[in-house]
């Protein structure tokens, strides 16, 4: 899934998409295993 998301994000950047919702991952969640996703979402918002 991480590989798929990274490839999708690369493709969307190439085509001019400037926002992508990682679906189901909430910024308010305190799960340390998702910290990379939280950081990425913070950059976009």
mmCIF file with all atom_site columns, N, CA, C and O in Angstrom:
data_model
loop_
_atom_site.group_PDB
_atom_site.id
_atom_site.type_symbol
_atom_site.label_atom_id
_atom_site.label_alt_id
_atom_site.label_comp_id
_atom_site.label_asym_id
_atom_site.label_entity_id
_atom_site.label_seq_id
_atom_site.pdbx_PDB_ins_code
_atom_site.Cartn_x
_atom_site.Cartn_y
_atom_site.Cartn_z
_atom_site.occupancy
_atom_site.B_iso_or_equiv
_atom_site.pdbx_formal_charge
_atom_site.auth_seq_id
_atom_site.auth_comp_id
_atom_site.auth_asym_id
_atom_site.auth_atom_id
_atom_site.pdbx_PDB_model_num
ATOM 1   N N  . UNK A 1 1  ? 0.811  -1.193 0.000   1.00 0.00 ? 1  UNK A N  1
ATOM 2   C CA . UNK A 1 1  ? 0.000  0.000  0.000   1.00 0.00 ? 1  UNK A CA 1
ATOM 3   C C  . UNK A 1 1  ? 0.857  1.262  0.000   1.00 0.00 ? 1  UNK A C  1
ATOM 4   O O  . UNK A 1 1  ? 0.526  2.226  -0.665  1.00 0.00 ? 1  UNK A O  1
ATOM 5   N N  . UNK A 1 2  ? 1.965  1.235  0.761   1.00 0.00 ? 2  UNK A N  1
ATOM 6   C CA . UNK A 1 2  ? 2.830  2.418  0.796   1.00 0.00 ? 2  UNK A CA 1
ATOM 7   C C  . UNK A 1 2  ? 3.390  2.704  -0.593  1.00 0.00 ? 2  UNK A C  1
ATOM 8   O O  . UNK A 1 2  ? 3.437  3.853  -1.025  1.00 0.00 ? 2  UNK A O  1
ATOM 9   N N  . UNK A 1 3  ? 3.796  1.655  -1.294  1.00 0.00 ? 3  UNK A N  1
ATOM 10  C CA . UNK A 1 3  ? 4.332  1.820  -2.647  1.00 0.00 ? 3  UNK A CA 1
ATOM 11  C C  . UNK A 1 3  ? 3.251  2.375  -3.579  1.00 0.00 ? 3  UNK A C  1
ATOM 12  O O  . UNK A 1 3  ? 3.503  3.303  -4.342  1.00 0.00 ? 3  UNK A O  1
ATOM 13  N N  . UNK A 1 4  ? 2.059  1.810  -3.492  1.00 0.00 ? 4  UNK A N  1
ATOM 14  C CA . UNK A 1 4  ? 0.957  2.272  -4.335  1.00 0.00 ? 4  UNK A CA 1
ATOM 15  C C  . UNK A 1 4  ? 0.646  3.741  -4.076  1.00 0.00 ? 4  UNK A C  1
ATOM 16  O O  . UNK A 1 4  ? 0.509  4.534  -5.015  1.00 0.00 ? 4  UNK A O  1
ATOM 17  N N  . UNK A 1 5  ? 0.556  4.130  -2.799  1.00 0.00 ? 5  UNK A N  1
ATOM 18  C CA . UNK A 1 5  ? 0.296  5.538  -2.481  1.00 0.00 ? 5  UNK A CA 1
ATOM 19  C C  . UNK A 1 5  ? 1.400  6.439  -3.012  1.00 0.00 ? 5  UNK A C  1
ATOM 20  O O  . UNK A 1 5  ? 1.134  7.501  -3.578  1.00 0.00 ? 5  UNK A O  1
ATOM 21  N N  . UNK A 1 6  ? 2.650  6.028  -2.852  1.00 0.00 ? 6  UNK A N  1
ATOM 22  C CA . UNK A 1 6  ? 3.745  6.884  -3.327  1.00 0.00 ? 6  UNK A CA 1
ATOM 23  C C  . UNK A 1 6  ? 3.692  7.048  -4.839  1.00 0.00 ? 6  UNK A C  1
ATOM 24  O O  . UNK A 1 6  ? 3.908  8.140  -5.365  1.00 0.00 ? 6  UNK A O  1
ATOM 25  N N  . UNK A 1 7  ? 3.389  5.970  -5.561  1.00 0.00 ? 7  UNK A N  1
ATOM 26  C CA . UNK A 1 7  ? 3.293  6.053  -7.026  1.00 0.00 ? 7  UNK A CA 1
ATOM 27  C C  . UNK A 1 7  ? 2.100  6.903  -7.453  1.00 0.00 ? 7  UNK A C  1
ATOM 28  O O  . UNK A 1 7  ? 2.184  7.676  -8.406  1.00 0.00 ? 7  UNK A O  1
ATOM 29  N N  . UNK A 1 8  ? 0.985  6.762  -6.740  1.00 0.00 ? 8  UNK A N  1
ATOM 30  C CA . UNK A 1 8  ? -0.182 7.587  -7.062  1.00 0.00 ? 8  UNK A CA 1
ATOM 31  C C  . UNK A 1 8  ? 0.126  9.058  -6.831  1.00 0.00 ? 8  UNK A C  1
ATOM 32  O O  . UNK A 1 8  ? -0.241 9.910  -7.644  1.00 0.00 ? 8  UNK A O  1
ATOM 33  N N  . UNK A 1 9  ? 0.799  9.368  -5.731  1.00 0.00 ? 9  UNK A N  1
ATOM 34  C CA . UNK A 1 9  ? 1.139  10.750 -5.422  1.00 0.00 ? 9  UNK A CA 1
ATOM 35  C C  . UNK A 1 9  ? 2.088  11.312 -6.471  1.00 0.00 ? 9  UNK A C  1
ATOM 36  O O  . UNK A 1 9  ? 1.907  12.436 -6.953  1.00 0.00 ? 9  UNK A O  1
ATOM 37  N N  . UNK A 1 10 ? 3.087  10.525 -6.871  1.00 0.00 ? 10 UNK A N  1
ATOM 38  C CA . UNK A 1 10 ? 4.008  10.973 -7.937  1.00 0.00 ? 10 UNK A CA 1
ATOM 39  C C  . UNK A 1 10 ? 3.231  11.290 -9.203  1.00 0.00 ? 10 UNK A C  1
ATOM 40  O O  . UNK A 1 10 ? 3.449  12.331 -9.828  1.00 0.00 ? 10 UNK A O  1
ATOM 41  N N  . UNK A 1 11 ? 2.339  10.390 -9.584  1.00 0.00 ? 11 UNK A N  1
ATOM 42  C CA . UNK A 1 11 ? 1.559  10.575 -10.816 1.00 0.00 ? 11 UNK A CA 1
ATOM 43  C C  . UNK A 1 11 ? 0.667  11.815 -10.732 1.00 0.00 ? 11 UNK A C  1
ATOM 44  O O  . UNK A 1 11 ? 0.566  12.595 -11.677 1.00 0.00 ? 11 UNK A O  1
ATOM 45  N N  . UNK A 1 12 ? 0.037  12.000 -9.588  1.00 0.00 ? 12 UNK A N  1
ATOM 46  C CA . UNK A 1 12 ? -0.841 13.161 -9.432  1.00 0.00 ? 12 UNK A CA 1
ATOM 47  C C  . UNK A 1 12 ? -0.053 14.462 -9.458  1.00 0.00 ? 12 UNK A C  1
ATOM 48  O O  . UNK A 1 12 ? -0.509 15.444 -10.038 1.00 0.00 ? 12 UNK A O  1
ATOM 49  N N  . UNK A 1 13 ? 1.133  14.477 -8.858  1.00 0.00 ? 13 UNK A N  1
ATOM 50  C CA . UNK A 1 13 ? 1.967  15.681 -8.906  1.00 0.00 ? 13 UNK A CA 1
ATOM 51  C C  . UNK A 1 13 ? 2.338  16.004 -10.350 1.00 0.00 ? 13 UNK A C  1
ATOM 52  O O  . UNK A 1 13 ? 2.318  17.160 -10.757 1.00 0.00 ? 13 UNK A O  1
ATOM 53  N N  . UNK A 1 14 ? 2.671  14.967 -11.112 1.00 0.00 ? 14 UNK A N  1
ATOM 54  C CA . UNK A 1 14 ? 3.023  15.169 -12.522 1.00 0.00 ? 14 UNK A CA 1
ATOM 55  C C  . UNK A 1 14 ? 1.873  15.757 -13.328 1.00 0.00 ? 14 UNK A C  1
ATOM 56  O O  . UNK A 1 14 ? 2.098  16.500 -14.274 1.00 0.00 ? 14 UNK A O  1
ATOM 57  N N  . UNK A 1 15 ? 0.646  15.412 -12.951 1.00 0.00 ? 15 UNK A N  1
ATOM 58  C CA . UNK A 1 15 ? -0.515 15.883 -13.709 1.00 0.00 ? 15 UNK A CA 1
ATOM 59  C C  . UNK A 1 15 ? -1.156 17.122 -13.105 1.00 0.00 ? 15 UNK A C  1
ATOM 60  O O  . UNK A 1 15 ? -2.202 17.565 -13.571 1.00 0.00 ? 15 UNK A O  1
ATOM 61  N N  . UNK A 1 16 ? -0.560 17.675 -12.039 1.00 0.00 ? 16 UNK A N  1
ATOM 62  C CA . UNK A 1 16 ? -1.034 18.938 -11.491 1.00 0.00 ? 16 UNK A CA 1
ATOM 63  C C  . UNK A 1 16 ? -2.007 18.843 -10.325 1.00 0.00 ? 16 UNK A C  1
ATOM 64  O O  . UNK A 1 16 ? -2.536 19.862 -9.883  1.00 0.00 ? 16 UNK A O  1
ATOM 65  N N  . UNK A 1 17 ? -2.265 17.644 -9.832  1.00 0.00 ? 17 UNK A N  1
ATOM 66  C CA . UNK A 1 17 ? -3.147 17.503 -8.664  1.00 0.00 ? 17 UNK A CA 1
ATOM 67  C C  . UNK A 1 17 ? -2.396 18.031 -7.455  1.00 0.00 ? 17 UNK A C  1
ATOM 68  O O  . UNK A 1 17 ? -1.247 17.692 -7.230  1.00 0.00 ? 17 UNK A O  1
ATOM 69  N N  . UNK A 1 18 ? -3.042 18.887 -6.649  1.00 0.00 ? 18 UNK A N  1
ATOM 70  C CA . UNK A 1 18 ? -2.329 19.460 -5.515  1.00 0.00 ? 18 UNK A CA 1
ATOM 71  C C  . UNK A 1 18 ? -2.884 19.037 -4.162  1.00 0.00 ? 18 UNK A C  1
ATOM 72  O O  . UNK A 1 18 ? -2.404 19.472 -3.127  1.00 0.00 ? 18 UNK A O  1
ATOM 73  N N  . UNK A 1 19 ? -3.900 18.157 -4.137  1.00 0.00 ? 19 UNK A N  1
ATOM 74  C CA . UNK A 1 19 ? -4.410 17.613 -2.879  1.00 0.00 ? 19 UNK A CA 1
ATOM 75  C C  . UNK A 1 19 ? -4.837 16.170 -3.090  1.00 0.00 ? 19 UNK A C  1
ATOM 76  O O  . UNK A 1 19 ? -5.429 15.831 -4.107  1.00 0.00 ? 19 UNK A O  1
ATOM 77  N N  . UNK A 1 20 ? -4.559 15.344 -2.094  1.00 0.00 ? 20 UNK A N  1
ATOM 78  C CA . UNK A 1 20 ? -4.967 13.949 -2.122  1.00 0.00 ? 20 UNK A CA 1
ATOM 79  C C  . UNK A 1 20 ? -5.284 13.529 -0.694  1.00 0.00 ? 20 UNK A C  1
ATOM 80  O O  . UNK A 1 20 ? -4.475 13.718 0.209   1.00 0.00 ? 20 UNK A O  1
ATOM 81  N N  . UNK A 1 21 ? -6.458 12.972 -0.472  1.00 0.00 ? 21 UNK A N  1
ATOM 82  C CA . UNK A 1 21 ? -6.869 12.518 0.857   1.00 0.00 ? 21 UNK A CA 1
ATOM 83  C C  . UNK A 1 21 ? -6.429 11.066 1.018   1.00 0.00 ? 21 UNK A C  1
ATOM 84  O O  . UNK A 1 21 ? -6.807 10.208 0.235   1.00 0.00 ? 21 UNK A O  1
ATOM 85  N N  . UNK A 1 22 ? -5.653 10.782 2.055   1.00 0.00 ? 22 UNK A N  1
ATOM 86  C CA . UNK A 1 22 ? -5.168 9.425  2.279   1.00 0.00 ? 22 UNK A CA 1
ATOM 87  C C  . UNK A 1 22 ? -6.230 8.506  2.867   1.00 0.00 ? 22 UNK A C  1
ATOM 88  O O  . UNK A 1 22 ? -5.932 7.414  3.318   1.00 0.00 ? 22 UNK A O  1
ATOM 89  N N  . UNK A 1 23 ? -7.450 8.905  2.851   1.00 0.00 ? 23 UNK A N  1
ATOM 90  C CA . UNK A 1 23 ? -8.620 8.115  3.186   1.00 0.00 ? 23 UNK A CA 1
ATOM 91  C C  . UNK A 1 23 ? -8.471 7.318  4.479   1.00 0.00 ? 23 UNK A C  1
ATOM 92  O O  . UNK A 1 23 ? -7.694 6.385  4.555   1.00 0.00 ? 23 UNK A O  1
ATOM 93  N N  . UNK A 1 24 ? -9.191 7.730  5.487   1.00 0.00 ? 24 UNK A N  1
ATOM 94  C CA . UNK A 1 24 ? -9.267 6.969  6.717   1.00 0.00 ? 24 UNK A CA 1
ATOM 95  C C  . UNK A 1 24 ? -8.183 7.251  7.740   1.00 0.00 ? 24 UNK A C  1
ATOM 96  O O  . UNK A 1 24 ? -8.274 6.787  8.855   1.00 0.00 ? 24 UNK A O  1
ATOM 97  N N  . UNK A 1 25 ? -7.163 7.985  7.397   1.00 0.00 ? 25 UNK A N  1
ATOM 98  C CA . UNK A 1 25 ? -6.103 8.312  8.348   1.00 0.00 ? 25 UNK A CA 1
ATOM 99  C C  . UNK A 1 25 ? -6.385 9.702  8.892   1.00 0.00 ? 25 UNK A C  1
ATOM 100 O O  . UNK A 1 25 ? -6.356 10.672 8.168   1.00 0.00 ? 25 UNK A O  1
ATOM 101 N N  . UNK A 1 26 ? -6.690 9.778  10.162  1.00 0.00 ? 26 UNK A N  1
ATOM 102 C CA . UNK A 1 26 ? -7.065 11.037 10.788  1.00 0.00 ? 26 UNK A CA 1
ATOM 103 C C  . UNK A 1 26 ? -5.873 11.693 11.471  1.00 0.00 ? 26 UNK A C  1
ATOM 104 O O  . UNK A 1 26 ? -5.103 11.026 12.168  1.00 0.00 ? 26 UNK A O  1
ATOM 105 N N  . UNK A 1 27 ? -5.700 12.987 11.283  1.00 0.00 ? 27 UNK A N  1
ATOM 106 C CA . UNK A 1 27 ? -4.586 13.717 11.896  1.00 0.00 ? 27 UNK A CA 1
ATOM 107 C C  . UNK A 1 27 ? -4.654 13.627 13.418  1.00 0.00 ? 27 UNK A C  1
ATOM 108 O O  . UNK A 1 27 ? -3.635 13.537 14.081  1.00 0.00 ? 27 UNK A O  1
ATOM 109 N N  . UNK A 1 28 ? -5.840 13.582 14.003  1.00 0.00 ? 28 UNK A N  1
ATOM 110 C CA . UNK A 1 28 ? -5.985 13.523 15.449  1.00 0.00 ? 28 UNK A CA 1
ATOM 111 C C  . UNK A 1 28 ? -5.610 12.185 16.077  1.00 0.00 ? 28 UNK A C  1
ATOM 112 O O  . UNK A 1 28 ? -5.543 12.066 17.285  1.00 0.00 ? 28 UNK A O  1
ATOM 113 N N  . UNK A 1 29 ? -5.363 11.160 15.282  1.00 0.00 ? 29 UNK A N  1
ATOM 114 C CA . UNK A 1 29 ? -5.006 9.841  15.788  1.00 0.00 ? 29 UNK A CA 1
ATOM 115 C C  . UNK A 1 29 ? -3.598 9.888  16.378  1.00 0.00 ? 29 UNK A C  1
ATOM 116 O O  . UNK A 1 29 ? -2.712 10.520 15.834  1.00 0.00 ? 29 UNK A O  1
ATOM 117 N N  . UNK A 1 30 ? -3.370 9.197  17.489  1.00 0.00 ? 30 UNK A N  1
ATOM 118 C CA . UNK A 1 30 ? -2.061 9.218  18.143  1.00 0.00 ? 30 UNK A CA 1
ATOM 119 C C  . UNK A 1 30 ? -1.230 7.971  17.891  1.00 0.00 ? 30 UNK A C  1
ATOM 120 O O  . UNK A 1 30 ? -0.271 7.707  18.605  1.00 0.00 ? 30 UNK A O  1
ATOM 121 N N  . UNK A 1 31 ? -1.566 7.189  16.892  1.00 0.00 ? 31 UNK A N  1
ATOM 122 C CA . UNK A 1 31 ? -0.835 5.956  16.590  1.00 0.00 ? 31 UNK A CA 1
ATOM 123 C C  . UNK A 1 31 ? 0.537  6.300  16.017  1.00 0.00 ? 31 UNK A C  1
ATOM 124 O O  . UNK A 1 31 ? 0.638  6.850  14.922  1.00 0.00 ? 31 UNK A O  1
ATOM 125 N N  . UNK A 1 32 ? 1.635  5.997  16.720  1.00 0.00 ? 32 UNK A N  1
ATOM 126 C CA . UNK A 1 32 ? 2.975  6.369  16.250  1.00 0.00 ? 32 UNK A CA 1
ATOM 127 C C  . UNK A 1 32 ? 3.380  5.686  14.944  1.00 0.00 ? 32 UNK A C  1
ATOM 128 O O  . UNK A 1 32 ? 4.215  6.204  14.215  1.00 0.00 ? 32 UNK A O  1
ATOM 129 N N  . UNK A 1 33 ? 2.757  4.552  14.616  1.00 0.00 ? 33 UNK A N  1
ATOM 130 C CA . UNK A 1 33 ? 3.112  3.879  13.360  1.00 0.00 ? 33 UNK A CA 1
ATOM 131 C C  . UNK A 1 33 ? 2.626  4.649  12.137  1.00 0.00 ? 33 UNK A C  1
ATOM 132 O O  . UNK A 1 33 ? 3.090  4.403  11.034  1.00 0.00 ? 33 UNK A O  1
ATOM 133 N N  . UNK A 1 34 ? 1.704  5.585  12.340  1.00 0.00 ? 34 UNK A N  1
ATOM 134 C CA . UNK A 1 34 ? 1.173  6.374  11.224  1.00 0.00 ? 34 UNK A CA 1
ATOM 135 C C  . UNK A 1 34 ? 1.772  7.775  11.166  1.00 0.00 ? 34 UNK A C  1
ATOM 136 O O  . UNK A 1 34 ? 1.305  8.614  10.406  1.00 0.00 ? 34 UNK A O  1
ATOM 137 N N  . UNK A 1 35 ? 2.810  8.045  11.940  1.00 0.00 ? 35 UNK A N  1
ATOM 138 C CA . UNK A 1 35 ? 3.375  9.396  12.017  1.00 0.00 ? 35 UNK A CA 1
ATOM 139 C C  . UNK A 1 35 ? 3.811  9.930  10.646  1.00 0.00 ? 35 UNK A C  1
ATOM 140 O O  . UNK A 1 35 ? 3.640  11.097 10.350  1.00 0.00 ? 35 UNK A O  1
ATOM 141 N N  . UNK A 1 36 ? 4.364  9.084  9.796   1.00 0.00 ? 36 UNK A N  1
ATOM 142 C CA . UNK A 1 36 ? 4.755  9.524  8.457   1.00 0.00 ? 36 UNK A CA 1
ATOM 143 C C  . UNK A 1 36 ? 3.574  10.019 7.646   1.00 0.00 ? 36 UNK A C  1
ATOM 144 O O  . UNK A 1 36 ? 3.659  11.022 6.941   1.00 0.00 ? 36 UNK A O  1
ATOM 145 N N  . UNK A 1 37 ? 2.460  9.330  7.749   1.00 0.00 ? 37 UNK A N  1
ATOM 146 C CA . UNK A 1 37 ? 1.248  9.742  7.040   1.00 0.00 ? 37 UNK A CA 1
ATOM 147 C C  . UNK A 1 37 ? 0.734  11.061 7.603   1.00 0.00 ? 37 UNK A C  1
ATOM 148 O O  . UNK A 1 37 ? 0.351  11.961 6.862   1.00 0.00 ? 37 UNK A O  1
ATOM 149 N N  . UNK A 1 38 ? 0.761  11.187 8.950   1.00 0.00 ? 38 UNK A N  1
ATOM 150 C CA . UNK A 1 38 ? 0.321  12.437 9.569   1.00 0.00 ? 38 UNK A CA 1
ATOM 151 C C  . UNK A 1 38 ? 1.180  13.605 9.087   1.00 0.00 ? 38 UNK A C  1
ATOM 152 O O  . UNK A 1 38 ? 0.668  14.675 8.769   1.00 0.00 ? 38 UNK A O  1
ATOM 153 N N  . UNK A 1 39 ? 2.479  13.402 9.050   1.00 0.00 ? 39 UNK A N  1
ATOM 154 C CA . UNK A 1 39 ? 3.389  14.466 8.609   1.00 0.00 ? 39 UNK A CA 1
ATOM 155 C C  . UNK A 1 39 ? 3.084  14.863 7.173   1.00 0.00 ? 39 UNK A C  1
ATOM 156 O O  . UNK A 1 39 ? 3.051  16.051 6.839   1.00 0.00 ? 39 UNK A O  1
ATOM 157 N N  . UNK A 1 40 ? 2.859  13.887 6.327   1.00 0.00 ? 40 UNK A N  1
ATOM 158 C CA . UNK A 1 40 ? 2.547  14.162 4.924   1.00 0.00 ? 40 UNK A CA 1
ATOM 159 C C  . UNK A 1 40 ? 1.239  14.941 4.806   1.00 0.00 ? 40 UNK A C  1
ATOM 160 O O  . UNK A 1 40 ? 1.152  15.913 4.063   1.00 0.00 ? 40 UNK A O  1
ATOM 161 N N  . UNK A 1 41 ? 0.229  14.539 5.567   1.00 0.00 ? 41 UNK A N  1
ATOM 162 C CA . UNK A 1 41 ? -1.046 15.248 5.506   1.00 0.00 ? 41 UNK A CA 1
ATOM 163 C C  . UNK A 1 41 ? -0.909 16.676 6.026   1.00 0.00 ? 41 UNK A C  1
ATOM 164 O O  . UNK A 1 41 ? -1.534 17.595 5.510   1.00 0.00 ? 41 UNK A O  1
ATOM 165 N N  . UNK A 1 42 ? -0.081 16.881 7.051   1.00 0.00 ? 42 UNK A N  1
ATOM 166 C CA . UNK A 1 42 ? 0.132  18.246 7.583   1.00 0.00 ? 42 UNK A CA 1
ATOM 167 C C  . UNK A 1 42 ? 0.759  19.152 6.539   1.00 0.00 ? 42 UNK A C  1
ATOM 168 O O  . UNK A 1 42 ? 0.454  20.345 6.473   1.00 0.00 ? 42 UNK A O  1
ATOM 169 N N  . UNK A 1 43 ? 1.634  18.617 5.715   1.00 0.00 ? 43 UNK A N  1
ATOM 170 C CA . UNK A 1 43 ? 2.282  19.408 4.664   1.00 0.00 ? 43 UNK A CA 1
ATOM 171 C C  . UNK A 1 43 ? 1.245  19.891 3.662   1.00 0.00 ? 43 UNK A C  1
ATOM 172 O O  . UNK A 1 43 ? 1.301  21.023 3.190   1.00 0.00 ? 43 UNK A O  1
ATOM 173 N N  . UNK A 1 44 ? 0.283  19.043 3.324   1.00 0.00 ? 44 UNK A N  1
ATOM 174 C CA . UNK A 1 44 ? -0.699 19.372 2.297   1.00 0.00 ? 44 UNK A CA 1
ATOM 175 C C  . UNK A 1 44 ? -1.781 20.307 2.787   1.00 0.00 ? 44 UNK A C  1
ATOM 176 O O  . UNK A 1 44 ? -2.466 20.919 2.000   1.00 0.00 ? 44 UNK A O  1
ATOM 177 N N  . UNK A 1 45 ? -2.022 20.392 4.113   1.00 0.00 ? 45 UNK A N  1
ATOM 178 C CA . UNK A 1 45 ? -3.106 21.239 4.609   1.00 0.00 ? 45 UNK A CA 1
ATOM 179 C C  . UNK A 1 45 ? -2.603 22.393 5.366   1.00 0.00 ? 45 UNK A C  1
ATOM 180 O O  . UNK A 1 45 ? -1.777 22.497 6.077   1.00 0.00 ? 45 UNK A O  1
#
